C-alpha positions as YAML, in Angstrom:
chain: A
units: angstrom
residues:
- id: 1
  name: MET
  ca: [-14.06, -3.60, 11.84]
- id: 2
  name: ASN
  ca: [-12.94, -0.76, 9.60]
- id: 3
  name: PRO
  ca: [-13.97, 2.54, 11.16]
- id: 4
  name: THR
  ca: [-13.33, 4.41, 7.85]
- id: 5
  name: ASP
  ca: [-13.07, 3.69, 4.13]
- id: 6
  name: ASP
  ca: [-9.37, 2.90, 4.37]
- id: 7
  name: LEU
  ca: [-7.98, -0.11, 2.51]
- id: 8
  name: VAL
  ca: [-5.51, -0.98, 5.31]
- id: 9
  name: TRP
  ca: [-5.29, 0.08, 8.92]
- id: 10
  name: VAL
  ca: [-3.76, -0.87, 12.29]
- id: 11
  name: ASP
  ca: [-6.10, -2.35, 14.92]
- id: 12
  name: GLU
  ca: [-4.44, -1.00, 18.01]
- id: 13
  name: ALA
  ca: [-7.30, -1.92, 20.31]
- id: 14
  name: TYR
  ca: [-7.43, -5.60, 19.34]
- id: 15
  name: ASP
  ca: [-3.67, -5.79, 19.57]
- id: 16
  name: ARG
  ca: [-3.63, -4.33, 23.08]
- id: 17
  name: ASP
  ca: [-6.68, -6.29, 24.34]
- id: 18
  name: HIS
  ca: [-5.34, -9.67, 23.17]
- id: 19
  name: ALA
  ca: [-1.67, -9.20, 24.05]
- id: 20
  name: SER
  ca: [-0.14, -12.18, 25.75]
- id: 21
  name: ASP
  ca: [2.44, -9.86, 27.34]
- id: 22
  name: GLY
  ca: [-0.28, -7.40, 28.42]
- id: 23
  name: VAL
  ca: [1.11, -4.69, 26.12]
- id: 24
  name: SER
  ca: [1.13, -5.65, 22.44]
- id: 25
  name: ARG
  ca: [0.52, -8.80, 20.38]
- id: 26
  name: TYR
  ca: [2.57, -7.24, 17.61]
- id: 27
  name: GLY
  ca: [5.41, -6.49, 19.93]
- id: 28
  name: ALA
  ca: [5.54, -10.10, 21.07]
- id: 29
  name: TYR
  ca: [5.55, -11.34, 17.45]
- id: 30
  name: LEU
  ca: [8.35, -8.93, 16.58]
- id: 31
  name: ARG
  ca: [10.50, -10.11, 19.55]
- id: 32
  name: SER
  ca: [9.97, -13.76, 18.64]
- id: 33
  name: ARG
  ca: [11.26, -13.03, 15.19]
- id: 34
  name: GLY
  ca: [14.13, -10.79, 16.27]
- id: 35
  name: HIS
  ca: [16.66, -12.71, 14.22]
- id: 36
  name: LEU
  ca: [15.00, -11.25, 11.09]
- id: 37
  name: PHE
  ca: [16.14, -7.74, 12.00]
- id: 38
  name: ASP
  ca: [19.87, -8.67, 12.03]
- id: 39
  name: ASP
  ca: [21.81, -8.31, 8.82]
- id: 40
  name: ASP
  ca: [24.96, -10.25, 9.72]
- id: 41
  name: GLY
  ca: [25.56, -8.16, 12.79]
- id: 42
  name: ALA
  ca: [24.51, -4.82, 11.24]
- id: 43
  name: PRO
  ca: [21.12, -3.10, 11.48]
- id: 44
  name: LEU
  ca: [18.79, -3.27, 8.50]
- id: 45
  name: ASP
  ca: [18.36, -0.40, 6.15]
- id: 46
  name: ALA
  ca: [15.02, 1.52, 6.52]
- id: 47
  name: VAL
  ca: [13.30, -0.25, 3.56]
- id: 48
  name: SER
  ca: [14.20, -3.77, 4.67]
- id: 49
  name: PHE
  ca: [13.22, -2.97, 8.25]
- id: 50
  name: ALA
  ca: [9.80, -1.64, 7.12]
- id: 51
  name: CYS
  ca: [9.21, -4.69, 4.87]
- id: 52
  name: ILE
  ca: [9.91, -7.17, 7.58]
- id: 53
  name: ALA
  ca: [7.86, -5.13, 10.11]
- id: 54
  name: TRP
  ca: [4.95, -5.12, 7.51]
- id: 55
  name: GLN
  ca: [5.23, -8.87, 6.88]
- id: 56
  name: ILE
  ca: [5.07, -9.69, 10.49]
- id: 57
  name: ALA
  ca: [2.09, -7.31, 11.03]
- id: 58
  name: CYS
  ca: [-0.03, -9.09, 8.46]
- id: 59
  name: ALA
  ca: [-1.81, -12.37, 8.06]
- id: 60
  name: PRO
  ca: [-0.79, -15.15, 7.82]
- id: 61
  name: VAL
  ca: [2.01, -14.40, 10.35]
- id: 62
  name: MET
  ca: [-0.42, -12.73, 12.71]
- id: 63
  name: SER
  ca: [-3.97, -13.92, 12.52]
- id: 64
  name: PRO
  ca: [-5.83, -11.72, 12.89]
- id: 65
  name: GLY
  ca: [-3.23, -9.27, 11.69]
- id: 66
  name: PHE
  ca: [-2.02, -6.13, 13.43]
- id: 67
  name: VAL
  ca: [-2.69, -4.68, 9.93]
- id: 68
  name: GLN
  ca: [-6.28, -5.20, 8.93]
- id: 69
  name: THR
  ca: [-7.65, -4.91, 5.33]
- id: 70
  name: ALA
  ca: [-11.04, -3.89, 3.97]
- id: 71
  name: ASP
  ca: [-13.20, -6.82, 3.07]
- id: 72
  name: THR
  ca: [-12.58, -6.40, -0.69]
- id: 73
  name: ILE
  ca: [-8.75, -6.39, -0.29]
- id: 74
  name: GLY
  ca: [-6.74, -9.53, -0.49]
- id: 75
  name: ARG
  ca: [-3.09, -9.82, 0.61]
- id: 76
  name: VAL
  ca: [-1.10, -6.63, 0.78]
- id: 77
  name: ARG
  ca: [2.68, -7.02, 0.41]
- id: 78
  name: CYS
  ca: [5.49, -4.56, 0.78]
- id: 79
  name: ARG
  ca: [8.87, -5.26, -0.72]
- id: 80
  name: GLY
  ca: [12.08, -3.53, -1.75]
- id: 81
  name: SER
  ca: [12.16, -2.46, -5.37]
- id: 82
  name: GLU
  ca: [14.39, -4.05, -7.96]
- id: 83
  name: GLU
  ca: [15.02, -0.47, -9.18]
- id: 84
  name: GLY
  ca: [17.50, 0.19, -6.46]
- id: 85
  name: PRO
  ca: [18.23, 0.38, -2.73]
- id: 86
  name: GLY
  ca: [15.99, 2.70, -0.77]
- id: 87
  name: GLU
  ca: [13.03, 2.13, -3.13]
- id: 88
  name: MET
  ca: [9.88, 0.34, -2.01]
- id: 89
  name: VAL
  ca: [6.82, -1.20, -3.65]
- id: 90
  name: ALA
  ca: [3.38, -2.12, -2.29]
- id: 91
  name: GLU
  ca: [1.30, -4.69, -4.02]
- id: 92
  name: LEU
  ca: [-2.33, -5.50, -3.28]
- id: 93
  name: GLU
  ca: [-5.23, -7.34, -4.72]
- id: 94
  name: ALA
  ca: [-8.65, -5.72, -4.81]
- id: 95
  name: ARG
  ca: [-11.56, -8.04, -5.37]
- id: 96
  name: LEU
  ca: [-14.29, -6.84, -7.64]
- id: 97
  name: GLY
  ca: [-17.82, -8.19, -7.84]
- id: 98
  name: TRP
  ca: [-19.29, -8.87, -11.26]
- id: 99
  name: PRO
  ca: [-19.63, -5.67, -13.23]
- id: 100
  name: ASN
  ca: [-23.15, -4.41, -13.93]
- id: 101
  name: TRP
  ca: [-22.65, -4.66, -17.68]
- id: 102
  name: LEU
  ca: [-21.89, -8.40, -17.55]
- id: 103
  name: ARG
  ca: [-24.54, -10.57, -19.14]
- id: 104
  name: TRP
  ca: [-25.56, -12.45, -15.98]
- id: 105
  name: SER
  ca: [-28.10, -14.53, -17.66]
- id: 106
  name: CYS
  ca: [-25.37, -16.11, -19.88]
- id: 107
  name: LEU
  ca: [-23.45, -17.18, -16.77]
- id: 108
  name: HIS
  ca: [-26.08, -19.33, -15.02]
- id: 109
  name: GLY
  ca: [-24.33, -21.63, -12.58]
- id: 110
  name: TRP
  ca: [-21.23, -19.51, -12.26]
- id: 111
  name: TRP
  ca: [-20.26, -18.03, -8.89]
- id: 112
  name: ASP
  ca: [-18.80, -14.73, -7.81]
- id: 113
  name: TRP
  ca: [-16.76, -13.87, -4.76]
- id: 114
  name: GLU
  ca: [-18.62, -14.98, -1.52]
- id: 115
  name: ARG
  ca: [-18.88, -13.17, 1.78]
- id: 116
  name: SER
  ca: [-17.04, -15.25, 4.42]
- id: 117
  name: ASP
  ca: [-18.18, -15.65, 8.03]
- id: 118
  name: LEU
  ca: [-15.55, -13.04, 8.99]
- id: 119
  name: GLY
  ca: [-16.97, -10.52, 6.52]
- id: 120
  name: GLY
  ca: [-14.36, -10.60, 3.76]
- id: 121
  name: LEU
  ca: [-14.70, -11.72, 0.22]
- id: 122
  name: THR
  ca: [-13.43, -15.18, -0.50]
- id: 123
  name: ALA
  ca: [-13.47, -17.57, -3.41]
- id: 124
  name: PRO
  ca: [-16.33, -20.15, -3.44]
- id: 125
  name: VAL
  ca: [-15.62, -23.77, -2.62]
- id: 126
  name: ALA
  ca: [-13.46, -25.51, -5.24]
- id: 127
  name: ASP
  ca: [-16.18, -27.66, -6.72]
- id: 128
  name: ARG
  ca: [-18.08, -24.63, -8.01]
- id: 129
  name: ARG
  ca: [-17.40, -22.84, -11.24]
- id: 130
  name: ALA
  ca: [-16.32, -19.29, -10.43]
- id: 131
  name: LEU
  ca: [-15.58, -16.22, -12.48]
- id: 132
  name: LEU
  ca: [-13.66, -13.96, -10.07]
- id: 133
  name: PHE
  ca: [-12.59, -10.45, -10.93]
- id: 134
  name: SER
  ca: [-9.84, -8.66, -9.19]
- id: 135
  name: VAL
  ca: [-7.34, -5.95, -9.93]
- id: 136
  name: ARG
  ca: [-3.74, -5.99, -8.89]
- id: 137
  name: VAL
  ca: [-2.33, -2.72, -7.66]
- id: 138
  name: GLN
  ca: [1.34, -2.01, -7.65]
- id: 139
  name: LEU
  ca: [2.62, 1.28, -6.41]
- id: 140
  name: PRO
  ca: [5.98, 2.79, -5.42]
- id: 141
  name: VAL
  ca: [5.96, 3.86, -1.86]
- id: 142
  name: SER
  ca: [8.22, 6.57, -0.65]
- id: 143
  name: ALA
  ca: [10.83, 5.52, 1.91]
- id: 144
  name: LEU
  ca: [11.10, 9.10, 3.09]
- id: 145
  name: GLY
  ca: [10.37, 9.30, 6.81]
- id: 146
  name: LEU
  ca: [10.66, 5.57, 7.48]
- id: 147
  name: PRO
  ca: [12.55, 4.89, 10.75]
- id: 148
  name: VAL
  ca: [16.14, 3.99, 10.33]
- id: 149
  name: PRO
  ca: [17.24, 1.25, 12.77]
- id: 150
  name: THR
  ca: [20.51, 1.88, 14.58]
- id: 151
  name: THR
  ca: [20.74, -1.60, 16.21]
- id: 152
  name: THR
  ca: [20.00, -5.20, 15.44]
- id: 153
  name: GLU
  ca: [17.76, -5.37, 18.45]
- id: 154
  name: VAL
  ca: [14.05, -5.26, 17.74]
- id: 155
  name: ASP
  ca: [12.64, -1.74, 18.02]
- id: 156
  name: VAL
  ca: [8.94, -2.22, 18.50]
- id: 157
  name: ALA
  ca: [8.15, 1.51, 18.40]
- id: 158
  name: ALA
  ca: [10.02, 1.90, 15.14]
- id: 159
  name: ALA
  ca: [8.26, -1.08, 13.63]
- id: 160
  name: ASN
  ca: [4.96, 0.31, 14.74]
- id: 161
  name: GLU
  ca: [5.81, 3.72, 13.21]
- id: 162
  name: ALA
  ca: [6.86, 2.11, 9.90]
- id: 163
  name: VAL
  ca: [3.64, 0.10, 9.64]
- id: 164
  name: HIS
  ca: [1.43, 3.04, 10.41]
- id: 165
  name: LEU
  ca: [3.28, 5.16, 7.78]
- id: 166
  name: LEU
  ca: [2.92, 2.41, 5.14]
- id: 167
  name: CYS
  ca: [-0.79, 2.13, 5.90]
- id: 168
  name: ARG
  ca: [-1.21, 5.93, 5.41]
- id: 169
  name: ARG
  ca: [0.78, 5.91, 2.16]
- id: 170
  name: ILE
  ca: [-1.06, 2.99, 0.71]
- id: 171
  name: ASN
  ca: [-4.43, 4.46, 1.55]
- id: 172
  name: GLU
  ca: [-3.51, 7.88, 0.13]
- id: 173
  name: VAL
  ca: [-2.46, 6.53, -3.21]
- id: 174
  name: ALA
  ca: [-4.33, 3.30, -3.90]
- id: 175
  name: GLY
  ca: [-7.57, 4.31, -2.21]
- id: 176
  name: PRO
  ca: [-8.57, 6.98, -4.74]
- id: 177
  name: ALA
  ca: [-7.38, 4.91, -7.72]
- id: 178
  name: LEU
  ca: [-9.51, 1.92, -6.60]
- id: 179
  name: ASP
  ca: [-12.51, 4.20, -6.10]
- id: 180
  name: VAL
  ca: [-12.28, 5.20, -9.77]
- id: 181
  name: VAL
  ca: [-11.95, 1.60, -10.86]
- id: 182
  name: ARG
  ca: [-14.89, 0.47, -8.73]
- id: 183
  name: ASP
  ca: [-17.04, 3.34, -9.97]
- id: 184
  name: SER
  ca: [-16.35, 2.65, -13.60]
- id: 185
  name: TRP
  ca: [-16.77, -1.11, -13.03]
- id: 186
  name: ARG
  ca: [-20.35, -0.56, -11.74]
- id: 187
  name: GLU
  ca: [-21.45, 1.66, -14.69]
- id: 188
  name: GLU
  ca: [-24.01, 0.22, -17.01]
- id: 189
  name: ARG
  ca: [-22.68, -0.59, -20.52]
- id: 190
  name: ARG
  ca: [-24.97, -0.39, -23.46]
...
């Protein structure tokens, strides 16, 4: 459950309470994928390290994920940028219900996003006609302050730090932008 209006957050309590090693589910997942943190015998750069730490923290690798998303947010992905080394990009999908100005009466028999048993928005079953609105958010994320690995060994604390920092930066930038989109989406059109 999201205690705030954040788009993404780390669920420390669930992670700790359901840890097979008694400490951290996320730490166990990281250690089981330790080979991903080895760049031919050298430590990863900060961006590659953070991207792998993020990927492991999210569903479908961890289910439920160490990183949780608001019910209107689909997959959130972090990757290195093609613009150059040390640059990072976050991409996410925000699911939007039908806008108020849409002529609902003309769309009889069409379905919108549905609320799943887990609380998120999901596409209706495949045999239904659906008109699903979403917006794709792409934003550069500063690599400043990301932990820089010094070894090829898995550093759980550094991975945890990277994931928390990415959550904070995604929320700070994408959150206000999506608020504006959602507010304008709900306005009545004449």
